[in-house]
Every structure is written in C-alpha cells, then in structure tokens.
Coordinates of C-alpha atoms in Angstrom, one line a residue:
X1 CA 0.0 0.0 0.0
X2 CA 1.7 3.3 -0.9
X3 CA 0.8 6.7 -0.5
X4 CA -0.7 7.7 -3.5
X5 CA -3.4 4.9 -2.5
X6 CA -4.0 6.5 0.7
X7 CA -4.4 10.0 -0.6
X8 CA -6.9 8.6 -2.9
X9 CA -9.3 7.1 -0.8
X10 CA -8.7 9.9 1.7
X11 CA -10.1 12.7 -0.9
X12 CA -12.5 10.8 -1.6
X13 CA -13.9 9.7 1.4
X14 CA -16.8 11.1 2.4
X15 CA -15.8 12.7 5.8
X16 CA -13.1 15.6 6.5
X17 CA -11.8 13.0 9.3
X18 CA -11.0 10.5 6.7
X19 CA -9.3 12.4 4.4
X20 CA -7.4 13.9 7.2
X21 CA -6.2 10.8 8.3
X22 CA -5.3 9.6 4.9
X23 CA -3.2 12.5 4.4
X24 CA -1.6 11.7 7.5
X25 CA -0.9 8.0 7.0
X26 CA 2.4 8.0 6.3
X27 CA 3.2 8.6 9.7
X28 CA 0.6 6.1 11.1
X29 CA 1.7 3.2 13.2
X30 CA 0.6 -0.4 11.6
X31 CA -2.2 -1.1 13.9
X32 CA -2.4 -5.2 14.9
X33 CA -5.9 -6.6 13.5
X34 CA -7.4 -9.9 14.3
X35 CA -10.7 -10.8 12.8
X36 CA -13.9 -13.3 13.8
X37 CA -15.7 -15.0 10.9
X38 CA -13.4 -15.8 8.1
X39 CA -16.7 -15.9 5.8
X40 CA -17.4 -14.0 2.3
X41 CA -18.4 -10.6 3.8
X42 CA -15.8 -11.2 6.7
X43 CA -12.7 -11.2 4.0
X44 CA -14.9 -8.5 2.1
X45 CA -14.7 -5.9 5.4
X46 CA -10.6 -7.6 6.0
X47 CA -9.2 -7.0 2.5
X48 CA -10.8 -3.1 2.1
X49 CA -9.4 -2.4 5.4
X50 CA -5.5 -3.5 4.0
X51 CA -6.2 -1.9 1.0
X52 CA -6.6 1.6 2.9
X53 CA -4.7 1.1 6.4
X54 CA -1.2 0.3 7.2
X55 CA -2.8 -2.8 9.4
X56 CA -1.3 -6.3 10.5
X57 CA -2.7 -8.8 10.3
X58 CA -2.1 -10.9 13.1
X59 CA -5.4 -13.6 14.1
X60 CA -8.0 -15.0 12.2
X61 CA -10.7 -16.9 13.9
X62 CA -13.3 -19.3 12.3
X63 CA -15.3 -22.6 13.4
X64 CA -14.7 -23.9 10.1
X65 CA -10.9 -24.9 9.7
X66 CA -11.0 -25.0 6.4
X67 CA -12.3 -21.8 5.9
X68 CA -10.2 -20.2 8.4
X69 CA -6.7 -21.9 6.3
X70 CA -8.0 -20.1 3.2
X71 CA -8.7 -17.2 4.6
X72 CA -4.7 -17.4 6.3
X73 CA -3.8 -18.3 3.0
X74 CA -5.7 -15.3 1.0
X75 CA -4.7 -12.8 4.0
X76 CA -0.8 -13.7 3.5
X77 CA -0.6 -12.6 -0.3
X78 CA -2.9 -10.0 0.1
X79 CA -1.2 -7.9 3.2
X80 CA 2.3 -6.1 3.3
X81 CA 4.6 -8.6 5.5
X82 CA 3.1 -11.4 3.6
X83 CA 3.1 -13.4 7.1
X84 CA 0.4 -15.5 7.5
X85 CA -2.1 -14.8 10.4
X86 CA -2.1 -17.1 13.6
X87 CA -5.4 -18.9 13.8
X88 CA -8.2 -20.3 16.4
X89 CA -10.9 -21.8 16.6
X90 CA -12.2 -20.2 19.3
X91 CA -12.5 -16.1 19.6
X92 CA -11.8 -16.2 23.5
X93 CA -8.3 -17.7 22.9
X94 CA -7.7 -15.2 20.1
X95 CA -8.4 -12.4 22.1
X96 CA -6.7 -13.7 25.6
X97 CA -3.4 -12.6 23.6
X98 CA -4.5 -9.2 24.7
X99 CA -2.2 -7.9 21.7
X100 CA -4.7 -6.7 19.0
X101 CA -5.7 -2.9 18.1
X102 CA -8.6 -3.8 16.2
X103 CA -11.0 -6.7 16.0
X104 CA -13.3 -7.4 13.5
X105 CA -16.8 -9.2 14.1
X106 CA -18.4 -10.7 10.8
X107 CA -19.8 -13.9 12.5
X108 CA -23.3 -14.7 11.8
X109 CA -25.5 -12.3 13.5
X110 CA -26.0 -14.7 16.5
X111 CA -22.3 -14.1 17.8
X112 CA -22.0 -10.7 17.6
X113 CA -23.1 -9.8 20.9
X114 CA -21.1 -12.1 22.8
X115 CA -17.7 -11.8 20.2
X116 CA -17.8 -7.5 20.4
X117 CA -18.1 -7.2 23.4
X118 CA -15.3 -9.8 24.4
X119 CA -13.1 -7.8 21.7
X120 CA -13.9 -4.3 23.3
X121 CA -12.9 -5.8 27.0
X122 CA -9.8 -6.8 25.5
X123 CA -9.1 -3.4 24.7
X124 CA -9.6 -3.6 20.8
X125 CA -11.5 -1.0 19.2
X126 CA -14.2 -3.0 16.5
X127 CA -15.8 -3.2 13.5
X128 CA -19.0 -5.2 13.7
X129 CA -20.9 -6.3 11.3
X130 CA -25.0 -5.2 11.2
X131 CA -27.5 -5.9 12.4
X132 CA -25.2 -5.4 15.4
X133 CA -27.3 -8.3 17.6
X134 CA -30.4 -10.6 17.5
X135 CA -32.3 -9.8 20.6
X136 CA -33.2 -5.9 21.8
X137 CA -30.6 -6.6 25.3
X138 CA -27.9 -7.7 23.7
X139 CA -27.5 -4.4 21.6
X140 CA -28.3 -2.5 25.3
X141 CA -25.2 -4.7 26.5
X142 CA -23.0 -3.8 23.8
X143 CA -23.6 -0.3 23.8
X144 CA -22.6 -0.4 27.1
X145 CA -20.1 -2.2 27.0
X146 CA -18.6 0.6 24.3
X147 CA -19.2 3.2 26.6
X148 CA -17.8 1.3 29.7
X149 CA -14.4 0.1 27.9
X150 CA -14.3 3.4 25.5
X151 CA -13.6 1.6 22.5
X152 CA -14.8 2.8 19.1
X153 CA -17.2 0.5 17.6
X154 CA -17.9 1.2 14.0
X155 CA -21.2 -0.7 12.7
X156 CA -21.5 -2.2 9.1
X157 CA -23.9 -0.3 7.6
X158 CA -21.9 1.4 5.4
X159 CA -25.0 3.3 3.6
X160 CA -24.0 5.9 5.5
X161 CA -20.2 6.0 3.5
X162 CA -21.6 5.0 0.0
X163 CA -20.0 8.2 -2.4
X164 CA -23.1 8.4 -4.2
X165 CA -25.5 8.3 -1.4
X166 CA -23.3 11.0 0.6
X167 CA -23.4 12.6 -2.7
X168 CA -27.5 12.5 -2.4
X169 CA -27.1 14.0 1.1
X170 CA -24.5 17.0 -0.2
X171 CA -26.8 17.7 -3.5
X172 CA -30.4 16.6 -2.3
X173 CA -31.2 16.3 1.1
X174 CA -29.3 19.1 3.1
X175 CA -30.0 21.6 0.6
X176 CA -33.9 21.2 1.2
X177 CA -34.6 20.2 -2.6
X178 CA -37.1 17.5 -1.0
X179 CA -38.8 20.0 0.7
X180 CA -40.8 18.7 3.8
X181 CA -41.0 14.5 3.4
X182 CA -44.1 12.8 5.2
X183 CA -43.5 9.2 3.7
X184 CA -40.6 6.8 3.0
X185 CA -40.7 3.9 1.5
X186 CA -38.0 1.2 1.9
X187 CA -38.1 -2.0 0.0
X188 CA -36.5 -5.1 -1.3
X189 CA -37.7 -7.3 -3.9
X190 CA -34.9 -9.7 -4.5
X191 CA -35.2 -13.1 -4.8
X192 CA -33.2 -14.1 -2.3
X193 CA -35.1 -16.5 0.2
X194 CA -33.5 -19.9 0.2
X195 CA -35.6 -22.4 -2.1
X196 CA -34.3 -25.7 -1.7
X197 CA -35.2 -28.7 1.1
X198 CA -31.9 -30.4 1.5
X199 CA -31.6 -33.5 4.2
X200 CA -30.4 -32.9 7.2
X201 CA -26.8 -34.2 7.4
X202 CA -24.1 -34.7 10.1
X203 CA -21.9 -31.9 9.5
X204 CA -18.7 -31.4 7.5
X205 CA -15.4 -32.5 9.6
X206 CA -14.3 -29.4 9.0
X207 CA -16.7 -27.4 10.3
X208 CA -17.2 -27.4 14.6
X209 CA -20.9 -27.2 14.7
X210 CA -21.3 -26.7 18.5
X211 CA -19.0 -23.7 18.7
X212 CA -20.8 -22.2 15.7
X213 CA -24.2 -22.9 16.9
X214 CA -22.8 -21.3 20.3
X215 CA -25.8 -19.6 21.6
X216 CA -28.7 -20.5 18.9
X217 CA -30.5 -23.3 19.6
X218 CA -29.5 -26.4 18.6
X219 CA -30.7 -28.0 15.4
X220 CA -29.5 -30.4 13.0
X221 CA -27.2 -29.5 10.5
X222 CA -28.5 -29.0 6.9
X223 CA -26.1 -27.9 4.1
X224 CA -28.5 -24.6 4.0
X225 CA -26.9 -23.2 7.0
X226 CA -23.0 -23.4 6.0
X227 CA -21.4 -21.4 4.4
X228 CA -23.6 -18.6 4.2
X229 CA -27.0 -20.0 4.0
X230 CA -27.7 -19.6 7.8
X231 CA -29.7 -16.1 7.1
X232 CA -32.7 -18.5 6.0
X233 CA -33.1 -19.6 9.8
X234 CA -34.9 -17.1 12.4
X235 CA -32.7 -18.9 15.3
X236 CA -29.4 -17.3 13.7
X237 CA -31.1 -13.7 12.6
X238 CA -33.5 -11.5 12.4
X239 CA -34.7 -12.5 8.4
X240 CA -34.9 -10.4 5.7
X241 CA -35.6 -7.3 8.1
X242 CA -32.4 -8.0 10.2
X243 CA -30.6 -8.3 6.7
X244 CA -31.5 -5.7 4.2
X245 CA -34.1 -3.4 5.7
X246 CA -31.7 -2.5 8.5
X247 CA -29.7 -1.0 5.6
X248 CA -32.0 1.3 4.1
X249 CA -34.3 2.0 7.9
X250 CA -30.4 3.2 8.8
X251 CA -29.8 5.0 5.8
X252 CA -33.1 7.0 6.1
X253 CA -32.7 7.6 9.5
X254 CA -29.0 9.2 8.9
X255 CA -30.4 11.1 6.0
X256 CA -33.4 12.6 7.5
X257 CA -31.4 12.5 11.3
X258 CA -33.9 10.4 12.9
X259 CA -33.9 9.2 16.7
X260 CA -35.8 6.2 17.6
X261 CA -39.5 5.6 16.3
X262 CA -42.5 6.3 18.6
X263 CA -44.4 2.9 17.4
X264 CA -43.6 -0.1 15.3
X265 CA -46.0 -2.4 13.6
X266 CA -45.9 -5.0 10.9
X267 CA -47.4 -7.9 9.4
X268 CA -46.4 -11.0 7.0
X269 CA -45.1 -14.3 7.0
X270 CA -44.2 -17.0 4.8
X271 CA -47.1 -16.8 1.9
X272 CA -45.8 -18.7 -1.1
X273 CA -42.2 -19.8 -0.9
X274 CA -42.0 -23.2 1.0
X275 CA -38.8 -25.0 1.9
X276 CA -36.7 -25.4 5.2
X277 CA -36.3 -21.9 5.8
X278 CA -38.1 -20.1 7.7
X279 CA -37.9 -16.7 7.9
X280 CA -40.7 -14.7 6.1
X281 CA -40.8 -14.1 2.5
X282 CA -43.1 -11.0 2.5
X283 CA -43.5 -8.6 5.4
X284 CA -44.8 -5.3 5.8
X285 CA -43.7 -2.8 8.6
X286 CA -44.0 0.9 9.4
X287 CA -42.3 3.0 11.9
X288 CA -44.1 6.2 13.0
X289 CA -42.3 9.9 13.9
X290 CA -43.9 12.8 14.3
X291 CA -45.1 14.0 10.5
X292 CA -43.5 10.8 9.0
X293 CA -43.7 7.5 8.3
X294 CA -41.3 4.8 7.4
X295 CA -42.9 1.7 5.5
X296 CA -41.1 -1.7 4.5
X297 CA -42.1 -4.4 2.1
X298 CA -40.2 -7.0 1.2
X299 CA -41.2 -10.0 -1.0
X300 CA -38.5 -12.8 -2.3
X301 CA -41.6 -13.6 -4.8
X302 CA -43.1 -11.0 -7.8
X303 CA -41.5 -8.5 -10.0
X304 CA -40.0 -5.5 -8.2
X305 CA -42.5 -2.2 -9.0
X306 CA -39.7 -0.5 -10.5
X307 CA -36.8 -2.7 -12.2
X308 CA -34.2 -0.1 -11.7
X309 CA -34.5 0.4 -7.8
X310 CA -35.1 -3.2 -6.3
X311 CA -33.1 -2.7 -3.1
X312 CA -33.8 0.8 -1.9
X313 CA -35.5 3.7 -0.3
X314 CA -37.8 6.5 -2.1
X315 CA -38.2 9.9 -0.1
X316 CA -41.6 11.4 -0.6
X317 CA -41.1 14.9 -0.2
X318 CA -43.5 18.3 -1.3
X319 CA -41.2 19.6 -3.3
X320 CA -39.6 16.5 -5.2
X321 CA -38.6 12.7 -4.6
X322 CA -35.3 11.0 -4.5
X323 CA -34.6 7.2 -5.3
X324 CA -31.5 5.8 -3.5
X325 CA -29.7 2.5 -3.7
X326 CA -26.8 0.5 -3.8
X327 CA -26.2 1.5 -7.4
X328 CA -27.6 4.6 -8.3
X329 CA -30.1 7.7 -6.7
X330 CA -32.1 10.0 -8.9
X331 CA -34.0 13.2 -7.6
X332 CA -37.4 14.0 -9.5
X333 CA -38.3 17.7 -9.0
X334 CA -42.0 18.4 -8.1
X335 CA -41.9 21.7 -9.7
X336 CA -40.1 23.6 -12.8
X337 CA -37.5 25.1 -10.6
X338 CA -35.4 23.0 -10.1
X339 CA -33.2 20.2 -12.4
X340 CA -33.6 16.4 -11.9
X341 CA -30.5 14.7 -10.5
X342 CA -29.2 11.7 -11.7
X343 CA -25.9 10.0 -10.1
X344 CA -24.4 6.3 -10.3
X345 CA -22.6 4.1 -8.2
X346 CA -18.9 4.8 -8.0
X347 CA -16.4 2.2 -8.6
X348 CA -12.8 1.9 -8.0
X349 CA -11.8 -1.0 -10.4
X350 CA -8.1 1.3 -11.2
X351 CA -7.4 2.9 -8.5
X352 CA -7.7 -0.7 -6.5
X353 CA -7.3 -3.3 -9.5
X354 CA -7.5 -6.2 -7.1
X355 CA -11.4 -5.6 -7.2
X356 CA -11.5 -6.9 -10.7
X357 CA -10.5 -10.3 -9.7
X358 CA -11.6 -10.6 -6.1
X359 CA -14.2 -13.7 -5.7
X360 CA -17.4 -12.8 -5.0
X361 CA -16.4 -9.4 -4.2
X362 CA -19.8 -7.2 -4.3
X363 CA -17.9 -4.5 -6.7
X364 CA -20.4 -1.6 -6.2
X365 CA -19.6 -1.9 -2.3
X366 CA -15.8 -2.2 -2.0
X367 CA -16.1 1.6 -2.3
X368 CA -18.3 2.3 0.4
X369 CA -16.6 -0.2 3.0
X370 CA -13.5 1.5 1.9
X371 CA -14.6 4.6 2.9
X372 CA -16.5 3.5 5.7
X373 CA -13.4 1.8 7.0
X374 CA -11.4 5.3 6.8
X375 CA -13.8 6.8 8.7
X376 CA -13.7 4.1 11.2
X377 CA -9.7 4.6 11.7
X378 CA -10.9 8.4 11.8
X379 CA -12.6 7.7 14.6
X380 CA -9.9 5.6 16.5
X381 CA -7.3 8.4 16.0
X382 CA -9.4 11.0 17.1
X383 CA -11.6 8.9 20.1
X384 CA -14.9 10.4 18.6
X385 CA -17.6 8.4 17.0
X386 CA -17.8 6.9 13.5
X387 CA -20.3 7.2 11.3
X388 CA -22.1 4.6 12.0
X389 CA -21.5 4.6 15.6
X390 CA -22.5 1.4 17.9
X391 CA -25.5 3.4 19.4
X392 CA -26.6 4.2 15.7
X393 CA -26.6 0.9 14.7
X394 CA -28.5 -0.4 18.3
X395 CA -31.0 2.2 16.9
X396 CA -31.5 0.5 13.8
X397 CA -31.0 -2.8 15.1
X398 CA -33.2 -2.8 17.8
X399 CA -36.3 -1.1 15.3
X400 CA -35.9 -3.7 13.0
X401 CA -36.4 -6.5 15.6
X402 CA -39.1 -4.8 16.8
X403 CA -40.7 -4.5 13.6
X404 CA -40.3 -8.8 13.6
X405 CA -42.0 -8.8 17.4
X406 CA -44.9 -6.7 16.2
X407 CA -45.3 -9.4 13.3
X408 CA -45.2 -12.0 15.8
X409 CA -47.8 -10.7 18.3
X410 CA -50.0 -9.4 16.0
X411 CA -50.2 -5.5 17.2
X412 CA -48.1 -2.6 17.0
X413 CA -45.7 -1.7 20.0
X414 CA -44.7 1.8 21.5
X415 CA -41.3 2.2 22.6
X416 CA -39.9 4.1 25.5
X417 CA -36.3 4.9 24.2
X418 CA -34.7 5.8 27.5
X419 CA -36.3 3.1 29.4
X420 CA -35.4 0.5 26.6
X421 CA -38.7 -0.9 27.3
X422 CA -41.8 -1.4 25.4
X423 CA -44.8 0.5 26.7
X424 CA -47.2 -1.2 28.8
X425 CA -46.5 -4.6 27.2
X426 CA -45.0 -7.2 29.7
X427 CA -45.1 -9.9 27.0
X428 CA -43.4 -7.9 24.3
X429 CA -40.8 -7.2 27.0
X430 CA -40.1 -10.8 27.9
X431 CA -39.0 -11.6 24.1
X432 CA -36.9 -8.2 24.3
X433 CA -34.2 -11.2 25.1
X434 CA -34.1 -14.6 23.7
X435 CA -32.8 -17.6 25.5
X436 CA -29.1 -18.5 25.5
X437 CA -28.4 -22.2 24.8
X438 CA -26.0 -23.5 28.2
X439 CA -23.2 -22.8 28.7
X440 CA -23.7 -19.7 27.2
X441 CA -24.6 -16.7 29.4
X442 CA -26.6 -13.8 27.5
X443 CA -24.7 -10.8 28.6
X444 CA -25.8 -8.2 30.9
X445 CA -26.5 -4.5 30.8

C-alpha cells in the first residue's frame, strides 16, 4: 500500500476525518488486526481495510478450519509482511493474547453480541458487522459495553459512506430540494429467500458445529446453514428485516437524522415460498415519527415495482422525490424550478485493480466499506464516534427486531427509548431477550 493509495481514498472519502487521516498516514503506526468469521463478507470488510490502512494482520478466527486456512492463505498474499495470520478456533483464545488494536466481528449475527463485546474488553477497538445483535438486550449490552471500555465500535452499515448516497445527502437532502418528506418507503424485492429442502446431514469435519451454533438453539445441520445460508433460519437472525431493511431503515434515518421511532407495527409471513427456511418471504412494517412515516415491504416472490430500484428507499417529499440505492439515486423535481438529479454508483476498479478479480467481491460496495473503514480509523485516531456509531446501529438494530415482534404478536408496539422498554407490554418485553443455549450466558447491561 503506498501513498498515493492512501491520498486517494482519503479525498475521496466522504468525511473531512477521513481524508485527514489519509493525508496523514504516512506517519501512522501499523495497527495489529485480528478478525472473527473468516466468511465471504468477513474477507470482504478484511481486505478493504488492508487496501486503505497500514494494518497487521495478526489472528484469524473461524469454526470452520478449512475456511479459516483459506482465509490465512488469502490474507498472507494479500497484506504487506506477507506473514500469515495465527489462527483459532475459538475467539476467546484469540483475544486472551490481549495484543490486538482492532478486531473485527463478521460472524453470523447470532455471535455478535457475545464476540464484540469480548473484543472491546480486550481493549480492541471494533468493527462489527450489522444488524449489530439478534435480541433488543444484547444491543443494550453492547452499547454499554462501548461506553464502559471506550472503544470505538464502527457498525457495518456502510449506507452511511456509500460516495453516491453521501453525494444525495450533499446535492439533495441538506439543501432542502425534497422539501418537507411525510412518507418513506423502503423495500426489497430480490429473490433471495433460500428455495431448496436439503436433508439434514451430520456436519462437515471441518466445520465445529457446536461452537458455531454457540448460543442458537441447537438443530440439525442442513447444508442450507454453511457457508452462508444460515440467514434463512430465524434462530441465527433476524430475516430479511435484520438483513436488508436495516440498511436502508439506517440509511433513512441518517439522511433525515432520525432518533428512535415512537411505534412499530408489521405484518407477514411465509405466503408462497415453502422450503426449510423459515424466515418470512413477504413482510410489511412501518415506523411512526412525528409528520413521518417509514414503511417496508419486502417480498422474495413478484416482480419489483420499479426494475431499476429493487433494493432501496424513495423519499416522498413536497417539493420533489429521491430514489436511492446500492447502485444509483435520482432526484425528481416536483416543480419547474429545479433540475432532476441523476448520479451512479462509484467504482474503484483502477485505482484498487484487485477488485476486478476478487471472488465474490460485491464491486459496487468495495467503495463504500473502503470509505467507511477510513472513517472508522478516523474515529480511533481521534476517540470520537464513526459514522455509524455502535448506538446508531442499536437504533436500527433494535427497530428492525421490533418490527419482527410486532409481526409476531400481532399488534403494533410503543417504545420508551430511554427506558429500553416497550410500553405497557409485559409480554413484548419478555422476548426483548431470547434464550441463551447452556453454557452460554446472555450478557448483561
């Protein structure tokens, strides 16, 4: 990684932080990294952060040994020493060495409470991965556990660093060309439920189920859940709302700055797909604020309404409307005054040519984890808050699984934001927390 690289993805980052820090990165010290979840988004987050950081990397940790010896592999040709990472198979030993600056978490959603907040009493600061937890207390615990240990913790919801979307923000939003917005929608339409009905199997020798079923429930092992199918199973996640919506709810809410809702309801379920998975295909949800609403759909079955903006959000405003996404946002004018704006994903294939060949590297998002990883180092040089700060992201988090209670119980619920609690609802409140399989202790506030 030299200079010029750093320069680069300094001036164009999307925060004056960032691009001081990457003007000031020749002088940075290489900053020890150790990472949990060797999986395809985990060396997704790993390899943007060497790309843009003079890091070392020093642990890897996976329950699956053979993806944890690729990953070594892949990390040692990728990163400047070209030493290959030490590597467990379980987190606790990694992070007992005590000798890491910063520790990534991009297990499955159902570790991420207990891995984070191990990482930040170890003194690392962290990158986790959204949504940041499965259960409403085990955000509450990590937030605290930020606070108490005052680590950074920078959330993966890197919306909030894509160049176009902050682009939308500069051009669109701040300027007041929406005028006053009373609806927006958020969406997905893509196909993405799992279809098939494998057997269940005993699992692969490589792969130690009971550490990666850790604190889930224990059921048998079906090809579906590893690598990367597990999203399909409620007892690992939140669904598609704890996978895509929490993108775009967090997106909105950054764009608009937006607290916490007042009330949450939704309703769905699982209305034409049948397989083994069983999180919902189709769901409806809407979070009220004063003078605005925010209403998801998703559906893994249909055509989209619009082809060009599957995966996104639409702002309804009285003086014009904006389309964002992963690719592309365009602002429609309500009235003849002012110009429609129409801006594309931005991609870095030359300035970072190992994007071309990277498998199954998500091209249009290397940029925005880039960026979002350079405000993250921001952040730990200064001690402030990223962008996408660990409350943020307990926020969004925490609304989404809401959203999934309300489907559940059939009725919308209020929330009280500084008692954590919902409002007069004792049962709601009990499933705030979902049981820990033994030995496994659900942390504490």
């Amino acid at each position: 990684m030299n200079r010029r690289q750093f320069i680069y993805a300094g001036a164009a980052g999307p925060s004056a932080a960032a691009r001081l820090l990457a003007e000031q990165a020749a002088d940075q010290k290489t900053r020890r990294v150790g990472m949990i979840g060797c999986g395809w988004y985990g060396k997704s987050d790993l390899f943007r952060l060497i790309q843009v950081a003079p890091v070392e990397v020093v642990s890897l940790c996976d329950a699956d040994s053979k993806m944890l010896a690729d990953a070594a592999g892949m990390v040692a040709t990728r990163q400047a020493s070209k030493r290959r990472p030490r590597t467990y198979g379980d987190y606790r030993k990694m992070l007992a060495e005590k000798d890491l600056d910063i520790v990534l978490v991009d297990t499955p959603d159902h570790w991420h409470a207990l891995a984070m907040i191990a990482a930040v009493e170890a003194g690392a600061d962290v990158w986790c991965q959204k949504p940041i937890s499965v259960d409403v207390l085990e955000g509450q615990a990590m937030l605290a556990a930020a606070r108490k240990h005052q680590r950074v913790v920078q959330i993966g919801t890197q919306r909030r660093s894509t160049p176009h979307l902050v682009d939308a923000m500069e051009k669109v939003v701040k300027p007041g060309k929406l005028g006053k917005v009373g609806l927006v929608e958020v969406y997905c339409y893509y196909h993405m439920r799992a279809a098939a009905n494998p057997p269940d199997t005993t699992p692969p020798p490589n792969l130690d189920y009971e550490m990666w079923t850790g604190p889930a429930p224990m059921r048998p092992y079906n090809s579906l859940v590893h690598p990367r199918g597990w999203r399909a199973f409620m007892e690992y996640g939140n669904g598609i709302m704890g996978d895509m919506c929490v993108h775009m709810f967090d997106m909105t809410r950054w764009m608009l700055n937006l607290g916490w809702p007042q009330r949450v309801s939704s309703s769905g379920g699982i209305l034409e797909a049948k397989s083994k998975a069983n999180i919902a295909d189709t769901q409806l949800a809407t979070w009220d604020y004063p003078d605005l609403k925010i209403v998801w759909q998703h559906r893994t079955w249909g055509d989209p309404p619009d082809p060009k903006y599957t995966w996104g959000a639409t702002f309804y405003g009285d003086k014009g409307t904006l389309k964002a996404s992963v690719f592309s946002y365009d602002f429609t004018p309500a009235g003849k005054g002012e110009a429609p704006i129409h801006q594309d994903v931005t991609y870095e294939l030359e300035q970072f040519p190992e994007d071309k060949t990277e498998k199954d590297l998500e091209k249009h998002c290397a940029p925005a984890i880039r960026h979002h990883m350079l405000d993250f180092l921001a952040a730990i040089a200064s001690r402030g808050k990223p962008v996408a700060d660990i409350e943020q992201g307990y926020i969004s988090t925490a609304s989404c699984i809401l959203a999934n209670l309300s489907m559940d119980l059939g009725r919308s619920l209020a929330w009280d934001p500084k008692a954590g609690r919902v409002i007069n609802d004792a049962e709601a409140n009990r499933r705030l927390a979902r049981p820990y399989r033994s030995p496994w202790v659900h942390p504490a506030v």
